[in-house]
Amino acid sequence: MSGALLPHFPSAPLVVTVIIPVFNELAVLPVCLARLRNVLDSLSLSYELLFIDDGSTDGTSLYLDRVASDMDAVRVIHLSRNFGKEAAMTAGLDYARGDAVIILDADMQDPPELIPDMIHAWRAGSDVVVMRRRTRVGDTWMKRVSAHLYYRILNRLSEVAIPPDTGDFRLLSRRAVAAMRSMTERSRYMKGLFAWIGMPTTTILYDRAPRAAGKSKWGLANLAKLGFDGITSFSLSPLRIASIAGAIILIIGSVLGLFVIARALLYGESISVPLAFVALLAFLSGLQLSTIGVLGTYVGRIHTEIKQRPVYLIQGIVERAHMPAQQRQH
Ligand code: UDP
Ligand code: MG
């Protein structure tokens, strides 16, 4: 955009950081390193491989330290315990030095051979290159169906569109990394945060490979927690559902109550005790639920405020920068 107006400096070599969160991945690391080096060495740019050791206990830490002492391009950050992949990726974004950053799983489900295409899209002007799965060869039938359903629901509820069939495999420009880092919230649902920043995005389709070796680190409980985090961090709909349900029950209770009273007053019929009781019960519980919903709305505001997300991000400003400052004031 404005690049054409700037004076031309001989450009410094570009650096790409590949962030690889690892938790007990000793079995796949040799393959992972070999494939990454094979791809990256063939490109005309510098790179760093930033391994985030997420509290591994299987010898991964020692292995990585040895690799880092042999290769300048490798850096290892050891977390003090297992914090989970979302935290590991956050650490990676904080410590990456590259002009662009690629996040990649150690188990080779995200093929490193696609990195040149990602870099190409970035050089063509995209801040974000999202990798979208065409197929999920490596995943079980259960995981495929539940992931499909979950992302459809999340998208209905969420305030930003979270693209389906995408994982954490993606490229971010320096600007996109800065945007990610500007979100200081503690509960980090990365897929939501990635979507929140917007910015010019390219999507590349790929076939997700099965795990090269080792076992998946995600149990059902972890996935359920991550799923719940996604909905509660990116949507206040569950609160709204409580308010609406409360309001409906309140209306039913009121109508029923009025009906009982009207019948007694207009037709002189005796008040039906069970009916009156049901009306009272509905009225009171509806009142309670809708009050909780209102209370929840305030809690929701606090929840939104406390995340301290920036209110907006600027992609670019267009102005006649070459005008003298004095003229620009008028
Ligand atoms: N991982 C991590 N911390 C964890 C769990 C996983 O850093 O607590 C890493 C793991 O080493 C791998 C990536 O996150 O590089 C994806 O994990 P995995 O392949 O087990 O997940 P799946 O592909 O089964 O969803
Ligand atoms: Mg995997």
Coordinates of C-alpha atoms and ligand atoms in Angstrom, one line a residue:
M1 CA 0.0 0.0 0.0
S2 CA 2.0 3.0 1.3
G3 CA 5.2 0.9 0.7
A4 CA 5.7 2.6 -2.7
L5 CA 6.0 6.1 -1.0
L6 CA 8.7 5.0 1.3
P7 CA 12.4 5.4 0.4
H8 CA 13.9 2.2 -0.7
F9 CA 16.4 0.5 1.7
P10 CA 18.2 -2.6 0.7
S11 CA 15.9 -5.0 2.5
A12 CA 17.2 -7.0 5.5
P13 CA 16.8 -10.7 5.1
L14 CA 13.4 -11.9 6.2
V15 CA 13.1 -14.2 9.2
V16 CA 10.3 -16.7 9.6
T17 CA 9.7 -18.3 13.0
V18 CA 8.1 -21.7 13.2
I19 CA 6.5 -22.2 16.6
I20 CA 6.2 -25.8 17.6
P21 CA 4.4 -26.5 20.9
V22 CA 5.6 -29.9 22.2
F23 CA 4.4 -32.1 25.1
N24 CA 6.0 -35.5 25.3
E25 CA 6.8 -35.8 21.6
L26 CA 10.1 -37.6 21.7
A27 CA 8.9 -40.2 19.2
V28 CA 8.2 -37.7 16.5
L29 CA 10.8 -35.0 17.0
P30 CA 13.6 -36.5 14.8
V31 CA 11.1 -36.7 11.9
C32 CA 9.7 -33.3 12.7
L33 CA 13.2 -31.7 12.6
A34 CA 14.3 -33.4 9.5
R35 CA 11.2 -32.5 7.5
L36 CA 11.2 -28.9 8.7
R37 CA 14.9 -28.4 7.9
N38 CA 14.5 -30.0 4.6
V39 CA 11.8 -27.5 3.6
L40 CA 13.2 -24.4 5.2
D41 CA 16.8 -24.8 4.0
S42 CA 15.5 -24.8 0.4
L43 CA 13.9 -21.3 0.9
S44 CA 15.9 -18.1 0.5
L45 CA 15.2 -16.7 3.9
S46 CA 16.4 -17.1 7.5
Y47 CA 14.4 -19.0 9.9
E48 CA 14.2 -20.0 13.6
L49 CA 12.6 -23.0 15.0
L50 CA 11.0 -22.1 18.3
F51 CA 10.1 -25.2 20.4
I52 CA 7.9 -24.6 23.4
D53 CA 8.4 -27.5 25.7
D54 CA 5.1 -27.6 27.6
G55 CA 6.4 -29.5 30.6
S56 CA 7.4 -32.7 28.9
T57 CA 8.5 -35.6 31.1
D58 CA 9.6 -38.2 28.5
G59 CA 13.1 -36.9 27.6
T60 CA 11.8 -34.4 25.0
S61 CA 13.4 -31.6 27.0
L62 CA 16.9 -33.1 26.9
Y63 CA 16.6 -33.9 23.3
L64 CA 15.6 -30.4 22.4
D65 CA 18.4 -28.9 24.4
R66 CA 20.9 -31.0 22.5
V67 CA 19.4 -29.9 19.2
A68 CA 19.5 -26.3 20.3
S69 CA 23.2 -26.5 21.3
D70 CA 24.0 -27.9 17.8
M71 CA 21.9 -25.6 15.6
D72 CA 21.8 -21.8 15.8
A73 CA 18.4 -21.8 14.2
V74 CA 16.8 -23.7 17.1
R75 CA 15.6 -22.1 20.3
V76 CA 13.8 -23.9 23.1
I77 CA 11.6 -22.4 25.8
H78 CA 10.8 -24.7 28.6
L79 CA 7.6 -24.0 30.5
S80 CA 7.7 -24.8 34.2
R81 CA 5.0 -27.4 33.9
N82 CA 2.3 -28.6 31.4
F83 CA 0.2 -25.5 30.8
G84 CA -1.6 -26.8 27.7
K85 CA -1.3 -26.0 24.1
E86 CA -3.0 -22.7 24.2
A87 CA -0.6 -21.3 26.8
A88 CA 2.4 -22.9 24.9
M89 CA 1.3 -21.1 21.7
T90 CA 0.9 -17.8 23.6
A91 CA 4.5 -18.2 24.9
G92 CA 5.6 -18.8 21.4
L93 CA 4.0 -15.7 20.0
D94 CA 5.6 -13.7 22.9
Y95 CA 9.1 -14.9 22.1
A96 CA 9.1 -15.3 18.4
R97 CA 11.5 -13.0 16.6
G98 CA 10.5 -13.5 13.0
D99 CA 8.8 -11.1 10.5
A100 CA 6.3 -13.9 10.1
V101 CA 5.3 -16.7 12.4
I102 CA 4.0 -20.1 11.6
I103 CA 2.4 -22.4 14.2
L104 CA 2.8 -26.1 13.6
D105 CA 2.1 -29.3 15.5
A106 CA 5.1 -31.4 16.3
D107 CA 3.3 -34.6 15.2
M108 CA 3.4 -33.7 11.5
Q109 CA -0.4 -33.6 11.2
D110 CA 0.4 -30.1 9.7
P111 CA 2.7 -30.9 6.8
P112 CA 5.8 -28.6 6.8
E113 CA 5.9 -29.0 3.0
L114 CA 3.1 -26.4 2.8
I115 CA 5.3 -23.7 4.4
P116 CA 6.5 -22.3 1.0
D117 CA 2.9 -21.8 -0.1
M118 CA 2.1 -20.0 3.2
I119 CA 5.1 -17.7 2.9
H120 CA 4.2 -17.0 -0.7
A121 CA 0.7 -15.8 0.4
W122 CA 2.2 -13.7 3.1
R123 CA 4.7 -12.1 0.7
A124 CA 1.7 -11.4 -1.6
G125 CA 0.2 -9.2 1.2
S126 CA -1.8 -11.4 3.6
D127 CA -1.3 -10.8 7.3
V128 CA -2.9 -14.2 8.1
V129 CA -2.7 -17.4 6.2
V130 CA -5.2 -19.9 7.5
M131 CA -4.8 -23.6 6.7
R132 CA -8.2 -25.3 6.3
R133 CA -8.6 -29.1 6.4
R134 CA -10.0 -30.7 3.3
T135 CA -10.0 -34.1 5.0
R136 CA -9.1 -35.4 8.4
V137 CA -7.5 -38.7 7.6
G138 CA -5.9 -39.1 11.1
D139 CA -9.0 -38.4 13.2
T140 CA -11.5 -40.9 14.5
W141 CA -15.1 -40.8 13.2
M142 CA -16.3 -39.5 16.6
K143 CA -13.8 -36.6 16.6
R144 CA -14.8 -35.7 13.1
V145 CA -18.5 -35.5 13.8
S146 CA -18.2 -33.8 17.2
A147 CA -15.7 -31.2 15.7
H148 CA -18.1 -30.5 12.9
L149 CA -21.1 -30.0 15.2
Y150 CA -19.2 -28.0 17.7
Y151 CA -17.9 -25.5 15.2
R152 CA -21.3 -25.0 13.7
I153 CA -22.8 -24.3 17.2
L154 CA -19.9 -22.0 18.2
N155 CA -20.2 -20.0 15.0
R156 CA -23.9 -19.5 15.6
L157 CA -23.2 -18.2 19.1
S158 CA -19.9 -16.4 18.7
E159 CA -19.6 -12.7 18.1
V160 CA -16.8 -13.2 15.5
A161 CA -16.9 -15.8 12.7
I162 CA -14.6 -18.6 13.6
P163 CA -13.8 -20.5 10.4
P164 CA -14.7 -24.2 10.5
D165 CA -12.2 -27.0 9.8
T166 CA -9.2 -24.9 10.8
G167 CA -6.8 -25.6 13.6
D168 CA -3.9 -23.7 14.9
F169 CA -1.8 -24.3 11.8
R170 CA -1.4 -20.9 10.3
L171 CA 0.9 -18.0 9.5
L172 CA 0.8 -14.6 11.1
S173 CA 2.6 -11.5 10.0
R174 CA 4.4 -9.4 12.6
R175 CA 1.5 -7.1 12.7
A176 CA -0.9 -10.0 13.4
V177 CA 1.4 -11.3 16.1
A178 CA 1.3 -7.8 17.7
A179 CA -2.5 -7.9 17.6
M180 CA -2.6 -11.3 19.2
R181 CA -0.3 -10.1 21.9
S182 CA -2.5 -7.0 22.6
M183 CA -5.2 -9.4 23.9
T184 CA -4.2 -9.9 27.5
E185 CA -7.0 -12.1 28.7
R186 CA -6.1 -15.2 30.7
S187 CA -8.4 -17.8 29.3
R188 CA -7.0 -18.1 25.9
Y189 CA -9.1 -19.7 23.3
M190 CA -6.7 -19.3 20.5
K191 CA -9.0 -20.1 17.6
G192 CA -11.3 -17.4 18.7
L193 CA -8.5 -14.9 19.3
F194 CA -7.1 -15.7 15.8
A195 CA -10.5 -14.9 14.3
W196 CA -11.0 -11.8 16.4
I197 CA -8.0 -9.9 14.9
G198 CA -9.4 -10.0 11.3
M199 CA -6.8 -8.6 8.9
P200 CA -6.3 -9.6 5.2
T201 CA -6.5 -13.4 5.2
T202 CA -5.7 -16.1 2.7
T203 CA -7.1 -19.6 3.2
I204 CA -5.3 -22.6 1.8
L205 CA -6.9 -26.0 1.7
Y206 CA -4.9 -29.1 2.7
D207 CA -5.2 -32.7 3.6
R208 CA -4.6 -33.3 7.3
A209 CA -2.2 -36.3 7.7
P210 CA -2.4 -38.8 10.5
R211 CA 0.0 -38.4 13.4
A212 CA 3.5 -39.5 12.5
A213 CA 4.2 -41.3 15.8
G214 CA 3.2 -41.1 19.5
K215 CA -0.2 -40.5 20.9
S216 CA -2.7 -37.6 20.8
K217 CA -2.5 -35.5 24.0
W218 CA -6.1 -34.5 24.0
G219 CA -8.5 -36.5 26.1
L220 CA -12.2 -36.1 25.9
A221 CA -12.1 -34.0 29.2
N222 CA -9.5 -31.6 27.7
L223 CA -11.5 -31.2 24.5
A224 CA -14.7 -30.6 26.5
K225 CA -13.0 -27.9 28.5
L226 CA -11.5 -26.3 25.4
G227 CA -14.9 -26.3 23.8
F228 CA -16.6 -24.8 26.8
D229 CA -13.8 -22.1 27.0
G230 CA -14.5 -21.3 23.3
I231 CA -18.2 -20.6 23.9
T232 CA -17.8 -18.8 27.2
S233 CA -15.0 -16.5 25.9
F234 CA -16.6 -15.6 22.7
S235 CA -20.3 -15.4 23.5
L236 CA -22.7 -14.1 26.1
S237 CA -25.5 -16.2 24.6
P238 CA -25.8 -18.6 27.5
L239 CA -26.7 -15.6 29.7
R240 CA -29.2 -14.4 27.3
I241 CA -30.8 -17.8 27.1
A242 CA -31.4 -17.7 30.9
S243 CA -33.0 -14.2 30.7
I244 CA -35.3 -15.3 27.8
A245 CA -36.3 -18.6 29.5
G246 CA -37.0 -16.6 32.7
A247 CA -39.1 -14.1 30.9
I248 CA -41.2 -16.8 29.1
I249 CA -41.9 -18.6 32.4
L250 CA -42.8 -15.3 34.0
I251 CA -45.3 -14.5 31.3
I252 CA -46.9 -18.0 31.5
G253 CA -47.2 -17.6 35.3
S254 CA -48.8 -14.1 35.0
V255 CA -51.3 -15.1 32.3
L256 CA -52.3 -18.2 34.3
G257 CA -52.6 -16.1 37.5
L258 CA -54.8 -13.5 35.7
F259 CA -56.9 -16.3 34.2
V260 CA -57.5 -17.8 37.7
I261 CA -58.4 -14.4 39.2
A262 CA -60.6 -13.3 36.2
R263 CA -62.5 -16.5 36.4
A264 CA -63.2 -16.0 40.1
L265 CA -64.2 -12.3 39.6
L266 CA -66.2 -12.5 36.4
Y267 CA -68.0 -15.9 36.8
G268 CA -67.9 -16.2 40.6
E269 CA -66.2 -19.6 40.3
S270 CA -64.2 -20.6 43.3
I271 CA -60.5 -20.3 42.9
S272 CA -58.9 -23.6 41.8
V273 CA -56.1 -24.1 44.4
P274 CA -53.8 -26.3 42.3
L275 CA -54.1 -23.9 39.3
A276 CA -53.4 -20.9 41.5
F277 CA -50.5 -22.8 43.0
V278 CA -49.0 -23.6 39.6
A279 CA -49.5 -19.9 38.5
L280 CA -47.7 -18.6 41.6
L281 CA -44.9 -21.1 41.2
A282 CA -44.4 -20.2 37.6
F283 CA -44.6 -16.5 38.4
L284 CA -42.0 -16.7 41.2
S285 CA -39.5 -18.9 39.4
G286 CA -39.8 -16.9 36.2
L287 CA -39.2 -13.8 38.2
Q288 CA -36.1 -15.3 39.8
L289 CA -34.7 -16.7 36.6
S290 CA -35.1 -13.5 34.7
T291 CA -33.6 -11.5 37.6
I292 CA -30.6 -13.9 37.5
G293 CA -30.4 -13.3 33.8
V294 CA -30.3 -9.5 34.3
L295 CA -27.7 -10.0 37.0
G296 CA -25.8 -12.2 34.5
T297 CA -25.9 -9.5 31.9
Y298 CA -24.0 -7.2 34.3
V299 CA -21.6 -10.1 35.1
G300 CA -21.2 -10.4 31.3
R301 CA -20.2 -6.8 31.0
I302 CA -17.6 -7.3 33.7
H303 CA -16.4 -10.4 31.8
T304 CA -16.1 -8.3 28.6
E305 CA -14.3 -5.4 30.3
I306 CA -11.9 -7.6 32.3
K307 CA -10.6 -9.3 29.1
Q308 CA -9.0 -5.9 28.3
R309 CA -9.1 -6.5 24.6
P310 CA -8.4 -3.5 22.5
V311 CA -11.6 -1.9 21.3
Y312 CA -10.3 -1.9 17.7
L313 CA -7.3 -2.6 15.6
I314 CA -6.1 -0.3 12.7
Q315 CA -5.1 -2.0 9.5
G316 CA -3.8 1.2 7.8
I317 CA -4.2 5.0 7.7
V318 CA -4.4 6.9 4.4
E319 CA -3.3 10.5 4.5
R320 CA -1.3 12.9 2.4
A321 CA 1.8 12.3 4.5
H322 CA 4.0 14.4 2.2
M323 CA 2.1 17.6 2.9
P324 CA 3.9 20.0 5.3
A325 CA 2.6 19.8 8.8
Q326 CA 1.3 23.3 8.8
Q327 CA -0.9 22.7 5.8
R328 CA -2.2 19.5 7.2
Q329 CA -3.8 21.3 10.1
H330 CA -6.4 23.1 7.8
Ligands
UDP1 N1 0.6 -30.1 23.0 C1 1.1 -29.2 23.9 N2 0.6 -29.2 25.2 C2 -0.4 -30.0 25.6 C3 -1.0 -30.9 24.6 C4 -0.4 -30.8 23.3 O1 2.1 -28.4 23.6 O2 -0.8 -30.0 26.7 C5 1.2 -30.1 21.6 C6 1.6 -31.4 21.1 O3 2.8 -31.8 21.5 C7 1.4 -31.3 19.6 C8 0.3 -30.3 19.5 O4 0.2 -29.6 20.7 O5 2.6 -30.7 19.0 C9 -1.0 -31.0 19.1 O6 -1.3 -32.0 20.0 P1 -1.9 -33.4 19.6 O7 -1.3 -33.9 18.3 O8 -1.8 -34.3 20.8 O9 -3.4 -33.0 19.4 P2 -4.5 -33.5 18.3 O10 -3.8 -33.4 16.9 O11 -4.7 -34.9 18.6 O12 -5.7 -32.6 18.4
MG2 MG -2.0 -34.1 16.5

